[in-house]
DNA sequence: GTCTATAAATTGATAGAC
DNA sequence: GTCTATCAATTTATAGAC
């Protein structure tokens, strides 16, 4: 997207860290400057205001998380394999980038308007493609509102990450135990979905 | 829990509004005082610090959202009726208190430690009670890890609220359309779950 | 380009009169 | 109990030297 000089990149990384840890309101320009090893003045020289820096960071992180996912959903595959790979990859990415996901949702709940500059009118995500229709016509799976089906799958993948602070306390998990739980959960979700789709 | 004088209540309501709209870091004591129609000094007279006021607000909101839910889950009922009523009530409460839910999760992602003072060691929520065992023994439904089952149901109810800003943009919904979509979703989720539980 | 110094505004919290 | 006035600390942002 954007070309970076070395200095810019160092600053950008510093900003990412700070915003992810503290959110927009909690982040401090001084702290970003410190992380980047430069002065506050130099920071303002590169990115004129906190606001502009923040928007660039959100944009970058948003694409990082959702680009692969979108790609995978649109990819042509047999239905069952597609469901499995979406769950697999979705949960992997979300787990790998927990802090980032927290940050994104947390800030987007506060300032949903940020999204308006970021969602490029993509209606593709709700069509389950031909693979789904083929199976329905074969009678292998039942027909179902595809918007709800997708939302079901996505929900079961992402909420365990978003709700982690709550869930581990209620279920009495340690972080390590929860990691294992989420691993076995991939199969659980896949099975749950496919069983529900039986005609 | 706590007894309120009229003044305290007015302040508390003002604080709720402000914190819900702006989060802890974004909230301003001056703004809370303004909403309550008193001076900043008077505000500090009642609640000695921003921190203490915030914790009381979080505690109150947390109980408001999760008390009914916990109660409903523990209530004795035939299995199918129980699943239906949990979905129904969970989605109703979450939808009714959208702003509050956003606030709660948003802040809990940032400061998960707050929860430690709030979760009273409740392991009850993961047992599906006798109703479930009865159906399994009758052969009416298949056996499944109850933790995953509950997490599946909860996820499908709560993520559509948490992810609303994202979802309505991706699916191209207006707020009003999304409300309808969530209404019909209650049945969709119920059906999805029960179909999956067929032996 | 990068720094020091400082401006200008804001913030949470307190002192003290009434 | 409630107010005005003010403190002390912080914050974003800029001016100006090098």
Short mmCIF file of C-alpha atoms (C1' of nucleotides) in Angstrom, two decimals:
data_model
loop_
_atom_site.label_atom_id
_atom_site.label_comp_id
_atom_site.label_asym_id
_atom_site.label_seq_id
_atom_site.Cartn_x
_atom_site.Cartn_y
_atom_site.Cartn_z
CA UNK A 1 0.00 0.00 0.00
CA UNK A 2 2.21 2.73 1.35
CA UNK A 3 5.96 3.01 0.96
CA UNK A 4 7.93 3.30 4.18
CA UNK A 5 11.32 4.72 4.94
CA UNK A 6 13.21 2.98 7.75
CA UNK A 7 12.40 5.75 10.22
CA UNK A 8 8.76 5.80 9.28
CA UNK A 9 8.53 2.06 9.73
CA UNK A 10 10.13 2.21 13.17
CA UNK A 11 7.64 4.86 14.19
CA UNK A 12 4.75 2.94 12.71
CA UNK A 13 5.68 -0.21 14.62
CA UNK A 14 5.98 1.78 17.81
CA UNK A 15 2.58 3.31 17.21
CA UNK A 16 1.05 -0.10 16.58
CA UNK A 17 2.34 -1.38 19.91
CA UNK A 18 1.17 1.62 21.84
CA UNK A 19 -2.30 1.81 20.30
CA UNK A 20 -2.83 -1.93 20.69
CA UNK A 21 -1.88 -1.81 24.35
CA UNK A 22 -3.76 1.33 25.31
CA UNK A 23 -6.29 2.19 22.62
CA UNK A 24 -6.63 5.62 21.10
CA UNK A 25 -7.59 7.51 24.25
CA UNK A 26 -5.02 5.73 26.37
CA UNK A 27 -2.12 6.03 23.93
CA UNK A 28 0.45 8.80 24.47
CA UNK A 29 2.49 10.43 21.73
CA UNK A 30 5.43 10.65 24.13
CA UNK A 31 5.29 6.91 24.68
CA UNK A 32 5.22 6.25 20.95
CA UNK A 33 8.22 8.50 20.48
CA UNK A 34 10.07 6.69 23.27
CA UNK A 35 9.37 3.27 21.77
CA UNK A 36 10.62 4.50 18.42
CA UNK A 37 13.70 6.04 20.02
CA UNK A 38 13.05 9.55 18.72
CA UNK A 39 11.71 12.80 20.10
CA UNK A 40 8.11 13.86 20.22
CA UNK A 41 8.90 16.61 17.73
CA UNK A 42 10.27 14.15 15.21
CA UNK A 43 7.17 12.05 15.64
CA UNK A 44 4.98 14.99 14.73
CA UNK A 45 7.24 15.72 11.81
CA UNK A 46 6.33 12.37 10.23
CA UNK A 47 2.69 12.07 11.23
CA UNK A 48 1.17 15.47 11.76
CA UNK A 49 -1.33 14.41 14.41
CA UNK A 50 -2.29 11.57 16.72
CA UNK A 51 -5.50 11.19 14.80
CA UNK A 52 -3.85 10.62 11.45
CA UNK A 53 -1.37 8.17 12.90
CA UNK A 54 -4.16 6.23 14.55
CA UNK A 55 -6.21 5.91 11.39
CA UNK A 56 -3.24 4.57 9.46
CA UNK A 57 -2.59 2.00 12.15
CA UNK A 58 -6.20 0.83 12.29
CA UNK A 59 -6.28 0.54 8.52
CA UNK A 60 -3.13 -1.54 8.45
CA UNK A 61 -4.26 -3.90 11.20
CA UNK A 62 -7.71 -4.30 9.73
CA UNK A 63 -6.29 -5.43 6.42
CA UNK A 64 -3.78 -7.70 8.09
CA UNK A 65 -6.51 -9.62 9.89
CA UNK A 66 -9.23 -9.71 7.26
CA UNK A 67 -7.38 -9.95 3.99
CA UNK A 68 -6.40 -13.61 4.23
CA UNK A 69 -9.79 -14.51 5.55
CA UNK A 70 -11.67 -12.88 2.71
CA UNK A 71 -9.37 -14.52 0.22
CA UNK A 72 -9.94 -17.95 1.72
CA UNK A 73 -13.70 -17.58 1.73
CA UNK A 74 -13.81 -16.69 -1.94
CA UNK A 75 -11.49 -19.50 -2.99
CA UNK A 76 -13.09 -22.31 -5.02
CA UNK A 77 -13.16 -25.61 -3.11
CA UNK A 78 -15.49 -28.53 -2.40
CA UNK A 79 -17.94 -27.47 0.28
CA UNK A 80 -16.80 -29.63 3.16
CA UNK A 81 -13.14 -28.80 2.61
CA UNK A 82 -14.05 -25.15 2.41
CA UNK A 83 -15.88 -25.14 5.73
CA UNK A 84 -12.99 -26.93 7.37
CA UNK A 85 -10.33 -24.65 6.00
CA UNK A 86 -12.28 -21.52 6.90
CA UNK A 87 -12.62 -22.65 10.50
CA UNK A 88 -9.01 -23.78 10.67
CA UNK A 89 -7.56 -20.60 9.24
CA UNK A 90 -9.96 -18.21 10.93
CA UNK A 91 -9.23 -19.60 14.37
CA UNK A 92 -5.49 -19.69 13.70
CA UNK A 93 -5.32 -16.08 12.62
CA UNK A 94 -7.55 -14.87 15.44
CA UNK A 95 -5.57 -16.78 18.03
CA UNK A 96 -2.24 -15.62 16.67
CA UNK A 97 -3.33 -12.00 16.72
CA UNK A 98 -5.37 -11.93 19.90
CA UNK A 99 -4.11 -8.57 21.08
CA UNK A 100 -4.73 -7.07 17.68
CA UNK A 101 -8.25 -8.49 17.50
CA UNK A 102 -9.05 -7.11 20.94
CA UNK A 103 -7.78 -3.74 19.87
CA UNK A 104 -9.70 -3.71 16.61
CA UNK A 105 -13.06 -4.66 18.06
CA UNK A 106 -12.59 -2.53 21.12
CA UNK A 107 -11.90 0.58 19.06
CA UNK A 108 -14.49 -0.22 16.42
CA UNK A 109 -17.15 -0.47 19.10
CA UNK A 110 -16.23 3.00 20.23
CA UNK A 111 -15.71 4.58 16.82
CA UNK A 112 -17.61 2.48 14.27
CA UNK A 113 -17.30 5.32 11.78
CA UNK A 114 -13.69 4.38 11.16
CA UNK A 115 -15.01 1.41 9.23
CA UNK A 116 -16.70 3.58 6.63
CA UNK A 117 -13.34 4.46 5.16
CA UNK A 118 -12.30 0.84 5.16
CA UNK A 119 -15.03 -1.46 3.86
CA UNK A 120 -14.84 -1.51 0.06
CA UNK A 121 -18.38 -2.64 -0.68
CA UNK A 122 -17.75 -6.36 -0.56
CA UNK A 123 -20.91 -8.40 -0.94
CA UNK A 124 -18.95 -11.49 -1.87
CA UNK A 125 -18.68 -12.78 1.67
CA UNK A 126 -22.29 -13.87 1.87
CA UNK A 127 -22.43 -16.07 -1.17
CA UNK A 128 -21.29 -19.56 -0.32
CA UNK A 129 -20.35 -20.05 -3.95
CA UNK A 130 -21.22 -22.98 -6.17
CA UNK A 131 -19.77 -25.59 -3.85
CA UNK A 132 -22.70 -25.13 -1.50
CA UNK A 133 -25.35 -25.27 -4.23
CA UNK A 134 -23.85 -28.45 -5.63
CA UNK A 135 -24.17 -30.26 -2.32
CA UNK A 136 -27.71 -29.04 -1.78
CA UNK A 137 -28.75 -30.25 -5.22
CA UNK A 138 -27.10 -33.60 -4.61
CA UNK A 139 -29.16 -33.80 -1.43
CA UNK A 140 -26.03 -34.20 0.68
CA UNK A 141 -26.81 -31.18 2.86
CA UNK A 142 -30.00 -29.30 3.66
CA UNK A 143 -30.78 -25.81 2.44
CA UNK A 144 -30.21 -23.00 4.93
CA UNK A 145 -30.07 -19.22 4.85
CA UNK A 146 -26.43 -18.71 3.91
CA UNK A 147 -26.13 -15.44 5.85
CA UNK A 148 -27.05 -17.21 9.06
CA UNK A 149 -24.81 -20.15 8.28
CA UNK A 150 -21.79 -17.93 7.74
CA UNK A 151 -22.59 -15.84 10.78
CA UNK A 152 -22.90 -19.03 12.81
CA UNK A 153 -19.49 -20.27 11.75
CA UNK A 154 -17.82 -16.90 12.18
CA UNK A 155 -19.43 -16.42 15.60
CA UNK A 156 -18.26 -19.77 16.90
CA UNK A 157 -14.72 -18.97 15.76
CA UNK A 158 -14.37 -15.40 16.89
CA UNK A 159 -16.34 -15.14 20.11
CA UNK A 160 -14.09 -17.56 21.96
CA UNK A 161 -11.32 -15.03 21.29
CA UNK A 162 -13.27 -11.85 22.01
CA UNK A 163 -14.82 -13.30 25.13
CA UNK A 164 -11.64 -14.93 26.38
CA UNK A 165 -11.26 -12.79 29.52
CA UNK A 166 -14.77 -13.73 30.54
CA UNK A 167 -14.73 -17.34 29.40
CA UNK A 168 -11.52 -18.46 31.05
CA UNK A 169 -12.76 -17.12 34.36
CA UNK A 170 -16.18 -18.69 34.10
CA UNK A 171 -14.89 -22.04 32.91
CA UNK A 172 -11.91 -21.92 35.25
CA UNK A 173 -9.23 -22.25 32.58
CA UNK A 174 -5.61 -21.17 32.68
CA UNK A 175 -4.24 -19.53 29.53
CA UNK A 176 -2.46 -22.73 28.60
CA UNK A 177 -5.53 -24.88 29.13
CA UNK A 178 -7.58 -22.51 27.05
CA UNK A 179 -5.11 -22.76 24.22
CA UNK A 180 -5.57 -26.53 24.17
CA UNK A 181 -9.33 -26.09 24.40
CA UNK A 182 -9.29 -23.83 21.35
CA UNK A 183 -7.20 -26.34 19.43
CA UNK A 184 -9.67 -29.17 19.94
CA UNK A 185 -12.43 -26.70 19.28
CA UNK A 186 -11.62 -26.54 15.58
CA UNK A 187 -12.83 -30.11 15.13
CA UNK A 188 -15.73 -29.55 17.48
CA UNK A 189 -17.02 -26.60 15.49
CA UNK A 190 -16.55 -28.38 12.18
CA UNK A 191 -18.45 -31.41 13.43
CA UNK A 192 -21.15 -29.23 14.95
CA UNK A 193 -21.72 -27.42 11.69
CA UNK A 194 -21.65 -30.45 9.40
CA UNK A 195 -23.97 -32.41 11.69
CA UNK A 196 -26.43 -29.57 11.61
CA UNK A 197 -26.34 -29.50 7.82
CA UNK A 198 -27.45 -33.11 7.45
CA UNK A 199 -30.67 -33.21 5.41
CA UNK B 1 -26.61 -3.92 46.69
CA UNK B 2 -25.79 -0.36 47.63
CA UNK B 3 -28.17 2.27 48.97
CA UNK B 4 -28.35 5.49 47.01
CA UNK B 5 -29.34 8.98 47.97
CA UNK B 6 -31.01 11.00 45.22
CA UNK B 7 -27.83 12.96 44.53
CA UNK B 8 -25.69 9.86 44.43
CA UNK B 9 -28.07 8.23 42.01
CA UNK B 10 -28.07 11.23 39.71
CA UNK B 11 -24.28 11.19 39.69
CA UNK B 12 -24.17 7.46 39.16
CA UNK B 13 -26.49 7.67 36.16
CA UNK B 14 -24.41 10.47 34.71
CA UNK B 15 -21.26 8.41 35.18
CA UNK B 16 -22.85 5.41 33.50
CA UNK B 17 -23.71 7.49 30.44
CA UNK B 18 -20.28 9.05 30.20
CA UNK B 19 -18.32 5.83 30.70
CA UNK B 20 -20.51 3.92 28.27
CA UNK B 21 -20.05 6.57 25.61
CA UNK B 22 -16.35 7.18 26.05
CA UNK B 23 -14.82 4.35 28.06
CA UNK B 24 -12.57 4.90 31.05
CA UNK B 25 -9.75 6.72 29.27
CA UNK B 26 -12.12 8.85 27.23
CA UNK B 27 -14.44 9.79 30.07
CA UNK B 28 -14.02 13.21 31.74
CA UNK B 29 -14.91 14.01 35.32
CA UNK B 30 -16.01 17.47 34.21
CA UNK B 31 -18.42 15.94 31.75
CA UNK B 32 -19.87 13.63 34.39
CA UNK B 33 -20.35 16.59 36.71
CA UNK B 34 -22.07 18.53 33.93
CA UNK B 35 -24.43 15.68 33.15
CA UNK B 36 -25.31 15.39 36.81
CA UNK B 37 -25.76 19.15 37.10
CA UNK B 38 -23.21 19.62 39.86
CA UNK B 39 -19.65 20.87 40.19
CA UNK B 40 -16.53 18.79 39.77
CA UNK B 41 -15.78 19.34 43.43
CA UNK B 42 -19.11 17.89 44.49
CA UNK B 43 -18.48 14.92 42.26
CA UNK B 44 -15.21 14.21 44.04
CA UNK B 45 -16.97 14.64 47.33
CA UNK B 46 -19.19 11.64 46.61
CA UNK B 47 -16.77 9.40 44.74
CA UNK B 48 -13.23 10.13 45.77
CA UNK B 49 -11.62 9.23 42.46
CA UNK B 50 -12.38 8.45 38.85
CA UNK B 51 -11.09 4.95 39.38
CA UNK B 52 -13.49 4.13 42.19
CA UNK B 53 -16.43 5.56 40.32
CA UNK B 54 -15.53 3.53 37.27
CA UNK B 55 -15.28 0.26 39.14
CA UNK B 56 -18.70 0.76 40.70
CA UNK B 57 -20.20 1.44 37.30
CA UNK B 58 -18.62 -1.61 35.71
CA UNK B 59 -19.77 -3.79 38.55
CA UNK B 60 -23.32 -2.53 38.27
CA UNK B 61 -23.50 -3.01 34.52
CA UNK B 62 -21.91 -6.44 34.66
CA UNK B 63 -24.52 -7.68 37.09
CA UNK B 64 -27.33 -6.08 35.15
CA UNK B 65 -26.40 -8.00 32.00
CA UNK B 66 -25.37 -11.36 33.41
CA UNK B 67 -27.61 -11.88 36.39
CA UNK B 68 -30.78 -12.80 34.51
CA UNK B 69 -28.81 -14.94 32.14
CA UNK B 70 -27.17 -16.99 34.83
CA UNK B 71 -30.49 -17.45 36.54
CA UNK B 72 -32.13 -18.68 33.36
CA UNK B 73 -29.37 -21.15 32.64
CA UNK B 74 -29.62 -22.75 36.05
CA UNK B 75 -33.41 -22.98 35.98
CA UNK B 76 -34.83 -26.52 35.72
CA UNK B 77 -36.61 -27.14 32.41
CA UNK B 78 -36.93 -29.78 29.70
CA UNK B 79 -33.86 -29.61 27.47
CA UNK B 80 -35.41 -28.28 24.28
CA UNK B 81 -37.39 -25.59 26.09
CA UNK B 82 -34.27 -24.62 27.95
CA UNK B 83 -32.21 -24.16 24.81
CA UNK B 84 -34.94 -22.10 23.27
CA UNK B 85 -35.45 -19.86 26.26
CA UNK B 86 -31.72 -19.28 26.70
CA UNK B 87 -31.37 -18.17 23.10
CA UNK B 88 -34.51 -16.05 23.28
CA UNK B 89 -33.58 -14.29 26.47
CA UNK B 90 -29.90 -13.96 25.77
CA UNK B 91 -30.48 -12.27 22.44
CA UNK B 92 -33.19 -10.04 23.88
CA UNK B 93 -31.01 -8.79 26.71
CA UNK B 94 -27.99 -8.31 24.51
CA UNK B 95 -29.97 -6.43 21.90
CA UNK B 96 -31.69 -4.25 24.46
CA UNK B 97 -28.39 -3.27 26.05
CA UNK B 98 -26.19 -3.01 23.00
CA UNK B 99 -24.34 0.09 24.13
CA UNK B 100 -23.75 -1.43 27.52
CA UNK B 101 -22.48 -4.69 26.03
CA UNK B 102 -20.09 -2.82 23.78
CA UNK B 103 -18.81 -0.90 26.75
CA UNK B 104 -18.38 -3.97 28.92
CA UNK B 105 -16.46 -6.03 26.40
CA UNK B 106 -14.48 -3.09 25.17
CA UNK B 107 -13.26 -2.24 28.67
CA UNK B 108 -12.80 -5.84 29.72
CA UNK B 109 -10.54 -6.44 26.76
CA UNK B 110 -8.40 -3.57 27.94
CA UNK B 111 -8.51 -4.25 31.66
CA UNK B 112 -9.41 -7.92 32.15
CA UNK B 113 -8.28 -7.69 35.74
CA UNK B 114 -11.48 -5.89 36.64
CA UNK B 115 -13.21 -9.23 36.27
CA UNK B 116 -11.25 -10.79 39.11
CA UNK B 117 -13.23 -8.77 41.61
CA UNK B 118 -16.46 -9.71 39.93
CA UNK B 119 -16.61 -13.41 39.07
CA UNK B 120 -17.77 -15.27 42.18
CA UNK B 121 -16.41 -18.69 41.31
CA UNK B 122 -19.40 -19.92 39.38
CA UNK B 123 -18.82 -23.32 37.81
CA UNK B 124 -22.53 -23.89 37.42
CA UNK B 125 -22.70 -22.43 33.95
CA UNK B 126 -21.02 -25.36 32.28
CA UNK B 127 -23.25 -28.13 33.54
CA UNK B 128 -26.23 -28.56 31.28
CA UNK B 129 -28.09 -30.06 34.21
CA UNK B 130 -30.18 -33.20 34.23
CA UNK B 131 -32.39 -32.18 31.33
CA UNK B 132 -29.52 -32.79 28.93
CA UNK B 133 -28.58 -36.18 30.40
CA UNK B 134 -32.17 -37.35 30.22
CA UNK B 135 -32.38 -36.67 26.50
CA UNK B 136 -29.05 -38.34 25.81
CA UNK B 137 -30.10 -41.46 27.70
CA UNK B 138 -33.40 -41.54 25.85
CA UNK B 139 -31.38 -41.42 22.64
CA UNK B 140 -33.15 -38.27 21.52
CA UNK B 141 -29.95 -36.26 21.16
CA UNK B 142 -26.32 -37.19 20.69
CA UNK B 143 -23.65 -36.74 23.34
CA UNK B 144 -21.43 -33.71 22.96
CA UNK B 145 -18.86 -31.86 25.07
CA UNK B 146 -21.15 -29.54 27.01
CA UNK B 147 -18.56 -26.79 27.25
CA UNK B 148 -18.38 -26.57 23.49
CA UNK B 149 -22.13 -26.78 23.13
CA UNK B 150 -22.69 -23.89 25.51
CA UNK B 151 -19.92 -21.86 23.94
CA UNK B 152 -21.45 -22.50 20.54
CA UNK B 153 -24.84 -21.23 21.60
CA UNK B 154 -23.46 -18.24 23.46
CA UNK B 155 -21.20 -17.35 20.54
CA UNK B 156 -24.01 -17.40 18.02
CA UNK B 157 -26.07 -15.15 20.25
CA UNK B 158 -23.50 -12.61 21.33
CA UNK B 159 -21.19 -12.18 18.36
CA UNK B 160 -23.91 -10.74 16.15
CA UNK B 161 -24.13 -7.95 18.73
CA UNK B 162 -20.40 -7.45 19.35
CA UNK B 163 -19.61 -7.57 15.66
CA UNK B 164 -22.54 -5.44 14.59
CA UNK B 165 -20.50 -2.49 13.29
CA UNK B 166 -18.58 -4.87 11.07
CA UNK B 167 -21.45 -7.14 10.09
CA UNK B 168 -23.95 -4.51 8.97
CA UNK B 169 -21.33 -3.00 6.70
CA UNK B 170 -20.24 -6.30 5.20
CA UNK B 171 -23.76 -7.60 4.71
CA UNK B 172 -25.04 -4.20 3.65
CA UNK B 173 -27.75 -3.88 6.32
CA UNK B 174 -29.36 -0.77 7.72
CA UNK B 175 -29.91 -0.71 11.47
CA UNK B 176 -33.58 -1.46 11.00
CA UNK B 177 -32.92 -4.36 8.64
CA UNK B 178 -30.41 -5.78 11.05
CA UNK B 179 -32.94 -5.67 13.85
CA UNK B 180 -35.30 -7.79 11.77
CA UNK B 181 -32.46 -10.11 10.86
CA UNK B 182 -31.66 -10.63 14.55
CA UNK B 183 -35.30 -11.35 15.30
CA UNK B 184 -35.55 -14.15 12.76
CA UNK B 185 -32.13 -15.30 13.89
CA UNK B 186 -33.50 -16.61 17.18
CA UNK B 187 -35.33 -19.38 15.35
CA UNK B 188 -32.42 -19.92 13.01
CA UNK B 189 -29.99 -20.51 15.86
CA UNK B 190 -32.40 -22.76 17.71
CA UNK B 191 -32.96 -24.86 14.61
CA UNK B 192 -29.26 -24.95 13.83
CA UNK B 193 -28.43 -26.23 17.30
CA UNK B 194 -31.19 -28.81 17.56
CA UNK B 195 -30.45 -30.14 14.08
CA UNK B 196 -26.85 -30.60 15.03
CA UNK B 197 -27.82 -32.52 18.15
CA UNK B 198 -29.74 -35.19 16.26
CA UNK B 199 -28.17 -38.59 17.06
"C1'" DG C 1 15.56 15.54 9.80
"C1'" DT C 2 16.21 15.70 14.60
"C1'" DC C 3 16.66 17.92 18.69
"C1'" DT C 4 15.44 21.09 23.13
"C1'" DA C 5 12.29 24.16 24.92
"C1'" DT C 6 7.99 25.70 25.47
"C1'" DA C 7 3.44 26.91 24.35
"C1'" DA C 8 -1.52 26.17 25.08
"C1'" DA C 9 -4.97 23.49 26.60
"C1'" DT C 10 -6.83 19.90 29.54
"C1'" DT C 11 -7.03 16.81 33.27
"C1'" DG C 12 -7.89 14.74 38.02
"C1'" DA C 13 -7.94 16.30 42.40
"C1'" DT C 14 -7.90 19.62 46.54
"C1'" DA C 15 -8.36 23.95 49.53
"C1'" DG C 16 -11.29 26.81 51.64
"C1'" DA C 17 -15.36 29.94 51.77
"C1'" DC C 18 -20.23 29.64 52.54
"C1'" DG D 1 -23.02 19.54 50.84
"C1'" DT D 2 -21.98 22.57 47.25
"C1'" DC D 3 -19.56 26.02 45.25
"C1'" DT D 4 -15.35 28.91 43.05
"C1'" DA D 5 -10.67 29.06 42.49
"C1'" DT D 6 -6.62 26.88 41.82
"C1'" DC D 7 -2.92 23.41 41.90
"C1'" DA D 8 0.08 20.18 39.86
"C1'" DA D 9 0.66 17.14 36.43
"C1'" DT D 10 0.00 15.76 31.66
"C1'" DT D 11 -1.10 16.18 26.97
"C1'" DT D 12 -0.85 17.39 22.02
"C1'" DA D 13 1.41 20.26 19.18
"C1'" DT D 14 4.71 23.90 17.55
"C1'" DA D 15 8.89 27.23 17.27
"C1'" DG D 16 13.37 27.61 16.33
"C1'" DA D 17 18.32 26.19 16.75
"C1'" DC D 18 21.51 22.96 14.67
#
